Coordinates of C-alpha atoms in Angstrom, one line a residue:
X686 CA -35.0 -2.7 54.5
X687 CA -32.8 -3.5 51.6
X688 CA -32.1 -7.0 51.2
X689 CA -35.4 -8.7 50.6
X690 CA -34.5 -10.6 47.5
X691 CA -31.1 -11.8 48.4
X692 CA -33.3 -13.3 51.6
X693 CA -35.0 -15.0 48.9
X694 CA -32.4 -15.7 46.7
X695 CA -29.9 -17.8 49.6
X696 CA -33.1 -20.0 49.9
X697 CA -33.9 -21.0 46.3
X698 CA -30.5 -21.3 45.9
X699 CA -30.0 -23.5 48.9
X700 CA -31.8 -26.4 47.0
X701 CA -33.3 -27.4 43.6
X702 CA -36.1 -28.7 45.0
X703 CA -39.6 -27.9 46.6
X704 CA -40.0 -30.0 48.8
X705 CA -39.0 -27.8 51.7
X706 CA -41.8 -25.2 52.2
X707 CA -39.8 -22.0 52.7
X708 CA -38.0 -23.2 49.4
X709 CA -41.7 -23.4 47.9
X710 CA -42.9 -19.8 49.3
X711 CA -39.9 -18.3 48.5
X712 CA -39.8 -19.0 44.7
X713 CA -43.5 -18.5 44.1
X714 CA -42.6 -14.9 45.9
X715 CA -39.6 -14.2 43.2
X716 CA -41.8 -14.9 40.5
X717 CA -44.7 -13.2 41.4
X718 CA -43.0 -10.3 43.3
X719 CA -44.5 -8.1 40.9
X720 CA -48.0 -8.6 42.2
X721 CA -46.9 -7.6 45.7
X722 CA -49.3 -4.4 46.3
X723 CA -50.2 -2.2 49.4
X724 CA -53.4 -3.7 49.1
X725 CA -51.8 -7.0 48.9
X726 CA -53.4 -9.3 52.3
X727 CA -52.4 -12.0 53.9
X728 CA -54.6 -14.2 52.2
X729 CA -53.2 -12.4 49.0
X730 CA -49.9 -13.8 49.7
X731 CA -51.0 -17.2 51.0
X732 CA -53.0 -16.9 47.2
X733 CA -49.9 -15.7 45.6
X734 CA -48.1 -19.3 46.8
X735 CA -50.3 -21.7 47.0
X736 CA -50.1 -22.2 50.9
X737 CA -51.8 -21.5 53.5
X738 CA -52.1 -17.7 55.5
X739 CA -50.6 -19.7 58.8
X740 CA -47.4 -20.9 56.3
X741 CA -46.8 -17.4 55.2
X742 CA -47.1 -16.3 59.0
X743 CA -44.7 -18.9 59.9
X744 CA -42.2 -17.9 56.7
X745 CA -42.1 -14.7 57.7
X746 CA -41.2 -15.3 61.3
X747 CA -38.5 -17.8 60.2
X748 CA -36.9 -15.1 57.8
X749 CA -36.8 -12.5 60.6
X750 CA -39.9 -10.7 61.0
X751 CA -41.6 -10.2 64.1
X752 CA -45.1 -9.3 62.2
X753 CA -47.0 -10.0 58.9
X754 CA -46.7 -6.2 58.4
X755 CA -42.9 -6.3 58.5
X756 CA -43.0 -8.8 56.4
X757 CA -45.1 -7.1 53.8
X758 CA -42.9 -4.0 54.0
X759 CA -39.8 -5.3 53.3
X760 CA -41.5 -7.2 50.2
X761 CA -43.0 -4.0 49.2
X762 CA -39.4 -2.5 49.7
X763 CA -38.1 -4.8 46.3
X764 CA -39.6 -1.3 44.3
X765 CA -36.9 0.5 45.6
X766 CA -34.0 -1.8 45.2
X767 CA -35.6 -2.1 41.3
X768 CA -35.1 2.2 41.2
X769 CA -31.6 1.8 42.0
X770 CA -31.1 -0.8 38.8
X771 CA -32.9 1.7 37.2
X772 CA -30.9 4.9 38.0
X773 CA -27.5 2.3 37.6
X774 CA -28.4 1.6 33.8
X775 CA -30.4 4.1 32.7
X776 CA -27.5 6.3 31.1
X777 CA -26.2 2.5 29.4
X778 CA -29.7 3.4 26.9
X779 CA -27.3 5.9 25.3
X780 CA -24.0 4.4 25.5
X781 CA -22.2 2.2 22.7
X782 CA -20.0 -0.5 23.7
X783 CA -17.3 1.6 22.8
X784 CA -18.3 4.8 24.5
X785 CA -19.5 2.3 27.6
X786 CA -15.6 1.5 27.4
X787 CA -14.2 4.6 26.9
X788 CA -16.5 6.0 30.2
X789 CA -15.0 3.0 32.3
X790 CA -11.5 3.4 31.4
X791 CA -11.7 7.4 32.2
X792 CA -12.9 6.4 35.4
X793 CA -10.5 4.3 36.4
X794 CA -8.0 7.1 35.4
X795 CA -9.3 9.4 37.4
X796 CA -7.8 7.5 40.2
X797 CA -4.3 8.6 41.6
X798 CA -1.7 5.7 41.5
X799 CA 0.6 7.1 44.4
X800 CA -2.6 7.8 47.1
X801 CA -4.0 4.5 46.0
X802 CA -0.6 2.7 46.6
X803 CA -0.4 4.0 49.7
X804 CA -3.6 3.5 51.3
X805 CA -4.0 0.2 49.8
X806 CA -1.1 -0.3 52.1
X807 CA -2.5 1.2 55.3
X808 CA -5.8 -0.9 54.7
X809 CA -4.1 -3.8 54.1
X810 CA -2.3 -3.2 58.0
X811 CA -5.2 -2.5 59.4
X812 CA -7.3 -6.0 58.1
X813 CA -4.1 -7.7 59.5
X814 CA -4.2 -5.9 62.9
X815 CA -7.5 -5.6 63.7
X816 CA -9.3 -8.5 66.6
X817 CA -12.6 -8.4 64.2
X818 CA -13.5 -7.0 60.9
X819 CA -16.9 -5.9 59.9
X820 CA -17.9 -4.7 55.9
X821 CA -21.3 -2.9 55.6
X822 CA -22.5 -2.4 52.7
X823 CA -25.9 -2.8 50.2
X824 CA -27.0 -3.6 46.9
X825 CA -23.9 -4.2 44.0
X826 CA -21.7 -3.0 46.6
X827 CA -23.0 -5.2 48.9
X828 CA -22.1 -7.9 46.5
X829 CA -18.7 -6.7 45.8
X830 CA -18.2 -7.1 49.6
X831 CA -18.9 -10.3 49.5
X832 CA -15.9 -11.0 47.0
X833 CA -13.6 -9.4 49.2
X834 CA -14.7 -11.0 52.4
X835 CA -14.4 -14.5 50.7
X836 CA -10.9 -13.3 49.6
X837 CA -9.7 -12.5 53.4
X838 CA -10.9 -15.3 54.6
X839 CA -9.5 -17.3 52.0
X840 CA -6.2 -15.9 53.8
X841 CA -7.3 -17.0 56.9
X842 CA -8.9 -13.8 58.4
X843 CA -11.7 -13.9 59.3
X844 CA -14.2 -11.1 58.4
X845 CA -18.0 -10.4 59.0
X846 CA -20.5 -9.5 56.6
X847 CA -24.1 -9.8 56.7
X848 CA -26.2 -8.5 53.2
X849 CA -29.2 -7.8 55.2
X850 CA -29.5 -4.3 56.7
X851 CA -31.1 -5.1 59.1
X852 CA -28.5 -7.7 60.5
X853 CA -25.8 -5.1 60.2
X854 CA -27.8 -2.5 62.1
X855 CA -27.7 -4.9 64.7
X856 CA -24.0 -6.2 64.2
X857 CA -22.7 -2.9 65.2
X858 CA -24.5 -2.5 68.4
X859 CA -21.1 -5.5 69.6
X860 CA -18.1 -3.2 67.8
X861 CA -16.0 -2.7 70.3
X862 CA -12.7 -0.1 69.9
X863 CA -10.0 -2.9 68.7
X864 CA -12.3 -4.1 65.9
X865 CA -12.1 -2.4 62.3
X866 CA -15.7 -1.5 60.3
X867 CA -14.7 -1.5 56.3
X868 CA -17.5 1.1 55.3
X869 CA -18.1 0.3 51.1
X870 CA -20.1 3.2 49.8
X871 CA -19.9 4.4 46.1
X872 CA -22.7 7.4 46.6
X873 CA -22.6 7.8 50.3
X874 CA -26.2 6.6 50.4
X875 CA -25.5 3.7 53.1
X876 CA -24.1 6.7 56.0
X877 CA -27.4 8.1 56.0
X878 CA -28.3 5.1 57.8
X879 CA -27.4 6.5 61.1
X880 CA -28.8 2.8 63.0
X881 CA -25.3 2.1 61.0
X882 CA -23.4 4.9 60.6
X883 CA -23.0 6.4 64.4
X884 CA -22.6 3.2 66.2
X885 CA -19.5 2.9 64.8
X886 CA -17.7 6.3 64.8
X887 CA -18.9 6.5 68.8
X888 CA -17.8 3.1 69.5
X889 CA -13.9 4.4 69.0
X890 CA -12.9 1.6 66.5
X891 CA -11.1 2.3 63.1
X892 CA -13.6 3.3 60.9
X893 CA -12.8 2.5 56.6
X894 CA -14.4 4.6 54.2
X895 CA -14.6 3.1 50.2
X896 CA -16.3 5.3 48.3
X897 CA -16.3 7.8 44.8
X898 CA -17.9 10.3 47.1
X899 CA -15.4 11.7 49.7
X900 CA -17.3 14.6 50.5
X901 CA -20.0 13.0 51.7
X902 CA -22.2 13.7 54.8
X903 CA -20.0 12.1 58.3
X904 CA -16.7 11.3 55.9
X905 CA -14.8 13.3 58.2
X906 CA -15.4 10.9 61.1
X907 CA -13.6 8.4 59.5
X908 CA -10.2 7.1 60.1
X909 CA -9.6 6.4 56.7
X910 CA -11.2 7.3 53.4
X911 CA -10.5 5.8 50.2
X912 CA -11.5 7.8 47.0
X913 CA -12.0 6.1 44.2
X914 CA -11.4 8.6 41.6
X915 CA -13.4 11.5 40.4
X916 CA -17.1 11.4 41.1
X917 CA -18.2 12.0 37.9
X918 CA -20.1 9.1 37.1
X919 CA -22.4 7.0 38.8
X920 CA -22.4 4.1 36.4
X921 CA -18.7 3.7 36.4
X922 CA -18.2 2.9 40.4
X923 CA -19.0 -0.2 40.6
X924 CA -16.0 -1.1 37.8
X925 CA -13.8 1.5 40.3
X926 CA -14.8 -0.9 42.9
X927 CA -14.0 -4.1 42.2
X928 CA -10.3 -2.9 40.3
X929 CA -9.7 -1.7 44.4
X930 CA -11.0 -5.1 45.7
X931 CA -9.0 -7.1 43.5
X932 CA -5.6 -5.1 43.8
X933 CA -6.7 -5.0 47.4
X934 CA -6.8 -8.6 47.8
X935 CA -3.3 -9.4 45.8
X936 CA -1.6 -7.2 47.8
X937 CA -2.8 -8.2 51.1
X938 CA -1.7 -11.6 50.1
X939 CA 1.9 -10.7 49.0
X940 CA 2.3 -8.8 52.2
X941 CA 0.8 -11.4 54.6
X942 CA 0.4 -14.9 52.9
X943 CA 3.4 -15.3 50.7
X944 CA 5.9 -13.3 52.9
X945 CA 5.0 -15.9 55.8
X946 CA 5.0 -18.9 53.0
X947 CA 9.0 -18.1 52.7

């Protein structure tokens, strides 16, 4: 499952210190992640931390995993999540600041002003209608979400997120028809994950699209999709993102914060 770093990460980063043992494991695992093999045991990783096997058995459980196996899958997973940086930057190898420029600014060209305009609008009256709001998404999109949720609820609606695939895999097992699932997507990768993808469209709710790829695989089944631009680019969607977030975000609250301010 994606997500096995930011588990990680929100511990680390949940105190400077190591005297908490999951705090401990978990940083010895971000800097040795690296050694993480299919050969890698549980005495390995008990090795690998310092610990003991029983305190990575019990780490494990406590971040989720019903086995030690689980466990070492979703570590062994981190290789993926490091292709995808690797696909994202590779064609930056070539690229000058300038040209790196030039490549963003066409891309956010590409996208039409007037259809933008307009179903910035109709998002924004959905968010405000809808009983509860769920964003899936993963990776830099993922993070992206993030932003935006902390921007609604900075409004004062409240929106669901979870980073972890496997939480949102269960998440949408509750959507119910009144609720609204805000679907971020720059390559289309995430609907493949059907555990995600058809619990929602059956479940009747309004379904958002965000994505560079509107021609993707179950777009069709949405009740909204939002092209960002041309797909032409891989590198240049996340920048395509976050200029939608952001205008997004202001006008949801002009329409709804400082209209009810007056």
């Amino acid at each position: 499952m994606a997500g096995f770093i930011y588990k990680l990460q929100q511990i680390v980063n949940s105190s400077p210190f190591n005297d908490d043992a999951d705090v401990a494991i978990a940083r010895c695992l971000l800097k040795n992640i690296n050694q993480v093999t299919k050969k890698t045991n549980l005495q390995n990783f008990a090795d690998i931390c310092y610990t003991s096997p029983a305190s990575i058995s019990r780490f494990s459980q406590r971040t989720g995993y019903l086995t030690f196996n689980d466990f070492k899958a979703d570590c062994l997973g981190v290789k993926d999540e490091l292709d995808e940086m690797i696909i994202d930057t590779h064609a930056l190898q070539t690229l000058e600041f300038k040209n790196f420029y030039d490549e963003i600014s066409n891309g956010l060209s590409t996208i039409d002003e007037d259809q933008l305009n307009k179903q910035i609008d109709q998002l924004c009256h959905m968010i405000n209608q809808a009983s509860r709001i769920f964003i899936f998404a993963t990776h830099i999109p993922g993070d992206i979400a993030c932003m935006l949720q902390r921007a609604l609820l900075t409004t004062g609606k409240y929106v669901e997120f979870f980073p972890r695939k496997e939480h949102q895999m269960e998440i949408v097992k509750e959507i119910r028809s009144n609720d609204l699932c805000i679907f971020i997507s720059l390559e289309g990768t995430l609907l493949m994950e059907k555990g995600i993808t058809v619990p929602a469209i059956v479940s009747l709710a309004k379904n958002v699209l965000i994505t560079q790829n509107i021609h993707v695989k179950f777009s069709e089944s949405f009740s909204l999709v939002v092209g960002l631009g041309e797909h032409n680019n891989e590198i240049t969607g996340k920048y395509k993102l976050l200029f939608f977030v952001d205008c997004l975000t202001n006008r949801y609250y002009q329409k709804y914060v400082v209209t009810n301010l007056k």
